[in-house]
Short mmCIF file of C-alpha atoms in Angstrom, two decimals:
data_model
loop_
_atom_site.label_atom_id
_atom_site.label_comp_id
_atom_site.label_asym_id
_atom_site.label_seq_id
_atom_site.Cartn_x
_atom_site.Cartn_y
_atom_site.Cartn_z
CA MET A 29 20.53 -22.76 15.11
CA SER A 30 22.01 -26.21 15.74
CA ALA A 31 19.22 -27.84 13.73
CA VAL A 32 19.96 -25.57 10.76
CA ARG A 33 23.68 -26.28 10.96
CA ASN A 34 23.17 -30.08 10.98
CA THR A 35 20.87 -30.32 7.95
CA PRO A 36 21.87 -32.72 5.16
CA GLY A 37 22.38 -29.82 2.78
CA ARG A 38 24.85 -28.22 5.18
CA TRP A 39 26.83 -31.45 5.47
CA LEU A 40 26.93 -31.80 1.70
CA GLU A 41 28.30 -28.31 1.43
CA ILE A 42 31.05 -29.12 3.95
CA ILE A 43 31.96 -32.40 2.26
CA GLY A 44 31.97 -30.73 -1.16
CA ALA A 45 34.22 -27.95 0.10
CA TRP A 46 36.69 -30.43 1.58
CA MET A 47 36.74 -32.43 -1.65
CA VAL A 48 37.48 -29.30 -3.69
CA ALA A 49 40.18 -28.33 -1.18
CA VAL A 50 41.84 -31.75 -1.37
CA LEU A 51 41.78 -31.74 -5.19
CA TRP A 52 43.29 -28.24 -5.21
CA LEU A 53 46.01 -29.22 -2.77
CA LEU A 54 47.04 -32.56 -4.34
CA PRO A 55 49.34 -31.03 -7.00
CA LEU A 56 50.94 -28.78 -4.42
CA VAL A 57 51.43 -31.70 -2.02
CA TYR A 58 53.11 -33.76 -4.77
CA ALA A 59 55.31 -30.86 -5.69
CA PHE A 60 56.51 -30.51 -2.05
CA TRP A 61 57.08 -34.28 -1.78
CA ALA A 62 59.11 -34.53 -5.02
CA ALA A 63 61.06 -31.32 -4.40
CA PHE A 64 62.22 -32.31 -0.87
CA HIS A 65 63.13 -35.91 -1.61
CA PRO A 66 65.77 -37.62 -3.83
CA PRO A 67 64.76 -38.30 -7.46
CA GLU A 68 64.21 -42.02 -6.84
CA TYR A 69 61.31 -41.11 -4.51
CA ALA A 70 59.64 -38.66 -6.87
CA THR A 71 57.04 -41.16 -8.10
CA ARG A 72 56.71 -43.42 -5.06
CA PHE A 73 55.77 -42.77 -1.46
CA ASP A 74 57.94 -43.89 1.39
CA LEU A 75 57.31 -42.54 4.85
CA PHE A 76 60.98 -42.95 5.75
CA ALA A 77 62.42 -41.40 2.57
CA PRO A 78 65.27 -39.02 3.33
CA LEU A 79 64.77 -35.27 3.01
CA THR A 80 67.07 -33.18 0.88
CA LEU A 81 67.53 -29.60 -0.40
CA GLU A 82 69.77 -30.74 -3.19
CA ASN A 83 66.99 -30.44 -5.76
CA PHE A 84 66.64 -26.68 -5.07
CA ALA A 85 70.39 -26.12 -5.32
CA THR A 86 70.47 -28.01 -8.64
CA ALA A 87 67.51 -26.15 -10.06
CA TRP A 88 68.97 -22.82 -9.05
CA SER A 89 72.32 -23.67 -10.68
CA GLN A 90 70.82 -25.00 -13.92
CA ALA A 91 68.70 -21.98 -14.70
CA PRO A 92 69.09 -18.18 -14.03
CA PHE A 93 66.21 -18.01 -11.53
CA GLY A 94 67.73 -14.95 -9.90
CA ARG A 95 67.37 -13.06 -13.17
CA TYR A 96 63.88 -14.43 -13.68
CA PHE A 97 62.88 -13.23 -10.20
CA VAL A 98 64.23 -9.69 -10.89
CA ASN A 99 62.45 -9.55 -14.26
CA THR A 100 59.14 -10.68 -12.77
CA PHE A 101 59.41 -8.24 -9.85
CA LEU A 102 60.10 -5.35 -12.20
CA LEU A 103 57.26 -6.41 -14.47
CA VAL A 104 54.50 -6.72 -11.84
CA THR A 105 55.66 -3.54 -10.07
CA MET A 106 55.69 -1.55 -13.35
CA ILE A 107 52.25 -2.81 -14.35
CA LEU A 108 50.71 -2.22 -10.92
CA ILE A 109 52.00 1.35 -10.62
CA ALA A 110 50.79 2.21 -14.13
CA GLN A 111 47.40 0.59 -13.56
CA LEU A 112 46.80 2.38 -10.21
CA PHE A 113 47.70 5.75 -11.74
CA LEU A 114 45.66 5.39 -14.97
CA CYS A 115 42.70 3.61 -13.40
CA THR A 116 42.45 6.16 -10.60
CA LEU A 117 42.29 9.12 -13.03
CA ALA A 118 39.84 7.35 -15.39
CA ALA A 119 37.60 6.10 -12.59
CA TYR A 120 37.45 9.58 -10.97
CA ALA A 121 36.47 11.14 -14.29
CA PHE A 122 33.75 8.53 -14.90
CA ALA A 123 32.46 8.82 -11.35
CA ARG A 124 32.47 12.56 -10.82
CA TYR A 125 32.39 14.37 -14.19
CA ASP A 126 29.67 14.72 -16.77
CA PHE A 127 30.88 15.06 -20.32
CA TRP A 128 29.66 14.29 -23.81
CA GLY A 129 29.94 10.60 -24.65
CA LYS A 130 30.61 9.56 -21.05
CA ASN A 131 28.34 6.51 -21.15
CA LEU A 132 29.63 5.42 -24.56
CA ALA A 133 33.26 5.77 -23.41
CA PHE A 134 32.56 3.72 -20.29
CA ALA A 135 30.80 1.06 -22.35
CA LEU A 136 33.91 0.82 -24.57
CA VAL A 137 36.05 0.40 -21.44
CA LEU A 138 33.80 -2.40 -20.21
CA LEU A 139 34.02 -3.96 -23.70
CA GLN A 140 37.65 -4.80 -22.87
CA LEU A 141 36.40 -7.21 -20.19
CA MET A 142 34.64 -9.21 -22.87
CA ILE A 143 37.70 -9.59 -25.10
CA MET A 144 40.15 -12.40 -24.40
CA PRO A 145 43.76 -11.12 -24.36
CA GLU A 146 44.80 -13.99 -26.66
CA VAL A 147 42.65 -12.49 -29.44
CA LEU A 148 44.89 -9.39 -29.51
CA ILE A 149 48.25 -11.14 -29.46
CA VAL A 150 48.99 -10.70 -33.14
CA GLU A 151 48.12 -7.01 -33.17
CA ASN A 152 49.95 -6.39 -29.88
CA TYR A 153 53.07 -8.06 -31.26
CA ARG A 154 52.86 -5.97 -34.42
CA THR A 155 52.52 -2.82 -32.37
CA MET A 156 55.47 -3.71 -30.14
CA SER A 157 57.51 -4.52 -33.20
CA ASN A 158 56.75 -1.18 -34.78
CA LEU A 159 57.75 0.54 -31.54
CA GLY A 160 60.98 -1.44 -31.40
CA LEU A 161 60.09 -2.91 -28.03
CA VAL A 162 60.17 -6.64 -28.80
CA ASP A 163 62.13 -8.64 -26.21
CA SER A 164 61.81 -6.05 -23.49
CA ILE A 165 60.05 -6.00 -20.10
CA LEU A 166 58.17 -2.84 -21.16
CA ALA A 167 56.68 -4.75 -24.09
CA ILE A 168 55.30 -7.44 -21.73
CA GLY A 169 53.58 -4.90 -19.50
CA LEU A 170 52.46 -2.21 -21.92
CA PRO A 171 49.25 -3.93 -23.15
CA TYR A 172 48.09 -4.36 -19.50
CA MET A 173 48.72 -0.88 -18.10
CA ALA A 174 45.13 0.27 -18.59
CA SER A 175 42.83 -2.21 -16.82
CA ALA A 176 39.13 -2.13 -17.54
CA PHE A 177 38.47 -4.17 -14.40
CA GLY A 178 40.41 -1.65 -12.27
CA ILE A 179 38.59 1.30 -13.82
CA PHE A 180 35.21 -0.33 -13.19
CA LEU A 181 36.09 -1.32 -9.63
CA LEU A 182 37.37 2.11 -8.63
CA ARG A 183 34.52 3.92 -10.37
CA GLN A 184 31.98 1.98 -8.36
CA THR A 185 33.87 2.78 -5.17
CA PHE A 186 34.20 6.46 -5.95
CA LYS A 187 30.48 6.73 -6.71
CA THR A 188 29.72 5.63 -3.13
CA ILE A 189 31.79 8.42 -1.53
CA PRO A 190 29.48 11.18 -0.26
CA LYS A 191 29.59 14.40 -2.30
CA GLU A 192 29.57 16.36 0.99
CA LEU A 193 33.20 15.32 1.60
CA GLU A 194 34.17 16.54 -1.85
CA ASP A 195 32.36 19.91 -1.29
CA ALA A 196 33.99 20.34 2.12
CA ALA A 197 37.43 19.80 0.56
CA ARG A 198 36.64 22.38 -2.10
CA ILE A 199 35.60 24.91 0.58
CA GLU A 200 38.97 24.28 2.23
CA GLY A 201 40.64 25.29 -1.04
CA CYS A 202 41.70 21.88 -2.29
CA SER A 203 42.33 21.46 -6.02
CA GLU A 204 40.93 18.53 -8.00
CA ILE A 205 44.12 16.54 -7.67
CA SER A 206 44.22 17.30 -3.91
CA ILE A 207 40.65 16.17 -3.53
CA LEU A 208 41.37 12.97 -5.34
CA TRP A 209 44.51 12.26 -3.33
CA ARG A 210 43.22 13.28 0.11
CA VAL A 211 39.56 12.21 -0.06
CA PHE A 212 38.95 9.54 -2.69
CA VAL A 213 42.17 7.53 -2.57
CA PRO A 214 42.24 6.99 1.23
CA LEU A 215 38.54 5.97 1.32
CA ALA A 216 39.07 3.51 -1.55
CA LYS A 217 42.03 1.76 0.20
CA PRO A 218 40.26 -1.67 0.44
CA THR A 219 39.53 -1.53 -3.26
CA TYR A 220 43.14 -0.71 -4.06
CA ILE A 221 44.35 -3.62 -1.97
CA ALA A 222 41.92 -6.01 -3.62
CA PHE A 223 42.82 -4.87 -7.09
CA GLY A 224 46.52 -4.91 -6.33
CA LEU A 225 46.35 -8.54 -5.16
CA VAL A 226 44.50 -9.56 -8.32
CA SER A 227 46.95 -7.69 -10.58
CA ILE A 228 50.10 -9.04 -8.94
CA SER A 229 48.89 -12.65 -8.89
CA HIS A 230 47.68 -12.52 -12.48
CA HIS A 231 50.78 -10.94 -13.99
CA TRP A 232 53.14 -13.05 -11.87
CA ASN A 233 51.55 -16.13 -13.44
CA ASN A 234 50.99 -14.74 -16.97
CA PHE A 235 52.58 -16.98 -19.55
CA LEU A 236 51.45 -16.85 -23.20
CA TRP A 237 52.14 -13.17 -23.98
CA PRO A 238 55.57 -13.10 -22.23
CA LEU A 239 56.53 -16.31 -24.04
CA ILE A 240 55.75 -14.74 -27.44
CA ILE A 241 57.27 -11.29 -26.89
CA THR A 242 60.52 -12.32 -25.16
CA ASN A 243 63.57 -14.04 -26.67
CA SER A 244 66.35 -13.77 -24.12
CA VAL A 245 67.15 -14.52 -20.49
CA SER A 246 67.50 -10.82 -19.69
CA THR A 247 63.76 -10.24 -20.24
CA ARG A 248 62.02 -13.56 -19.50
CA PRO A 249 59.79 -13.70 -16.40
CA LEU A 250 59.59 -16.73 -14.09
CA THR A 251 56.72 -18.46 -15.96
CA VAL A 252 58.56 -18.52 -19.27
CA GLY A 253 61.88 -19.39 -17.70
CA LEU A 254 60.31 -22.22 -15.77
CA ALA A 255 58.61 -23.60 -18.88
CA ILE A 256 61.92 -23.65 -20.80
CA PHE A 257 63.68 -25.12 -17.78
CA GLY A 258 61.16 -27.94 -17.53
CA ALA A 259 60.97 -28.71 -21.24
CA PRO A 260 61.30 -32.44 -22.04
CA GLU A 261 64.37 -31.97 -24.19
CA SER A 262 66.22 -30.49 -21.25
CA GLY A 263 66.38 -33.87 -19.54
CA VAL A 264 65.64 -32.51 -16.07
CA ASP A 265 63.98 -34.94 -13.69
CA TRP A 266 60.74 -34.36 -11.85
CA SER A 267 62.33 -33.66 -8.50
CA ILE A 268 64.31 -30.75 -9.97
CA ILE A 269 61.33 -29.52 -12.01
CA THR A 270 59.08 -29.38 -8.94
CA ALA A 271 61.85 -27.66 -7.02
CA GLY A 272 61.99 -25.01 -9.68
CA THR A 273 58.20 -24.74 -9.63
CA LEU A 274 58.21 -24.18 -5.87
CA LEU A 275 60.88 -21.53 -6.30
CA ALA A 276 58.59 -19.71 -8.75
CA VAL A 277 55.39 -19.85 -6.68
CA ALA A 278 56.99 -19.48 -3.29
CA PRO A 279 56.63 -15.64 -3.10
CA LEU A 280 52.91 -15.73 -3.92
CA LEU A 281 52.31 -18.74 -1.64
CA VAL A 282 54.09 -17.12 1.32
CA ALA A 283 52.32 -13.79 0.72
CA PHE A 284 48.94 -15.51 0.65
CA LEU A 285 49.62 -17.46 3.80
CA LEU A 286 50.74 -14.30 5.60
CA PHE A 287 48.05 -11.98 4.34
CA GLN A 288 45.10 -14.31 3.65
CA ARG A 289 42.88 -12.45 6.17
CA GLN A 290 43.63 -9.11 4.51
CA PHE A 291 43.12 -10.78 1.14
CA VAL A 292 39.60 -11.91 2.02
CA GLN A 293 38.62 -8.71 3.88
CA SER A 294 39.79 -6.54 0.98
CA PHE A 295 37.54 -8.37 -1.42
CA MET A 296 34.64 -8.20 0.96
CA HIS A 297 35.08 -4.42 1.50
CA ALA A 298 35.57 -3.88 -2.19
CA GLY A 299 32.27 -5.50 -2.95
CA ILE A 300 33.64 -8.35 -5.09
CA LYS A 301 31.29 -11.32 -4.87
#
C-alpha cells in the first residue's frame, strides 16, 4: 500500500490539489486582509498592520444590508419550500406511476437542464410584467420553483426504494399521500439535504435575474445590493467593499465550515458524482 501511495502520479495529484486550493483561497484571504485592516493597508502587506472592525461598521451604515439579508433569506426559503413540494410530487409520479406520455414528459423536464436561464430572461420578464410582479421577491423566485435537477434527483432516489415497503404501507391502510410522506420522504433524506444545499447556495448567489427584475431596496437580495454598493461611482474604498462582501458570504461560509461533513456525505449518499 505504501508503494502505491508514494507513486509519482499520487504526488502530482496531491500537488495539483494544493495548487487549486491555494488559487481558490487567495481571493478570500485578500478579502479578509483588506476587511480587517485600515484602508491604507488594503493593497500592501504589513505583518504589524493594526486590526480594525471599522470597515464592517462603515459598510453596514452605508448600505441597508439588514434589509438585503431579510430579502435573501425570504427568497431562498420560499424557493426551497416550493421546490421540495413540487419536485417531490413530480418525482413520485415519474417513479411510481405509469401514464400515457410519461417518458416524453420526463424528457421535456430534463430538457430544462440543457437551457441556460439567461436565454429565458426576456420571456420571464415579460411574464412577470404581465402578472404585475415586477420588483417583487416573488418575481425573483417564481421562475425557479420547479427544478428539473430536483425532479431528476428525487426520481432516481424514489426508484431505488423497494416496492415491498410501498405494498406494506398500503396493506396498513395508508393513502398515496401518506405513503409518500411516511415511506419515500424519510428514505430520501440524504437526497433532500444534498438538493437543499445546492438550491440555497445557488439562489443565495444568483445575480443576473434579480438585478433585472428588482428596482428598489425593499426587494433587492444581497448580491444585487452588494454590486450597487461596490459600484465605482459610489466612491467606496476596497477595505469597505471587501467588508461588505464578507458580510454577504459569511452565512454560507459559516454554514459550510460547520456542516462540511454533512455536505459531503449528503452528496455521496445521494449518488452525485
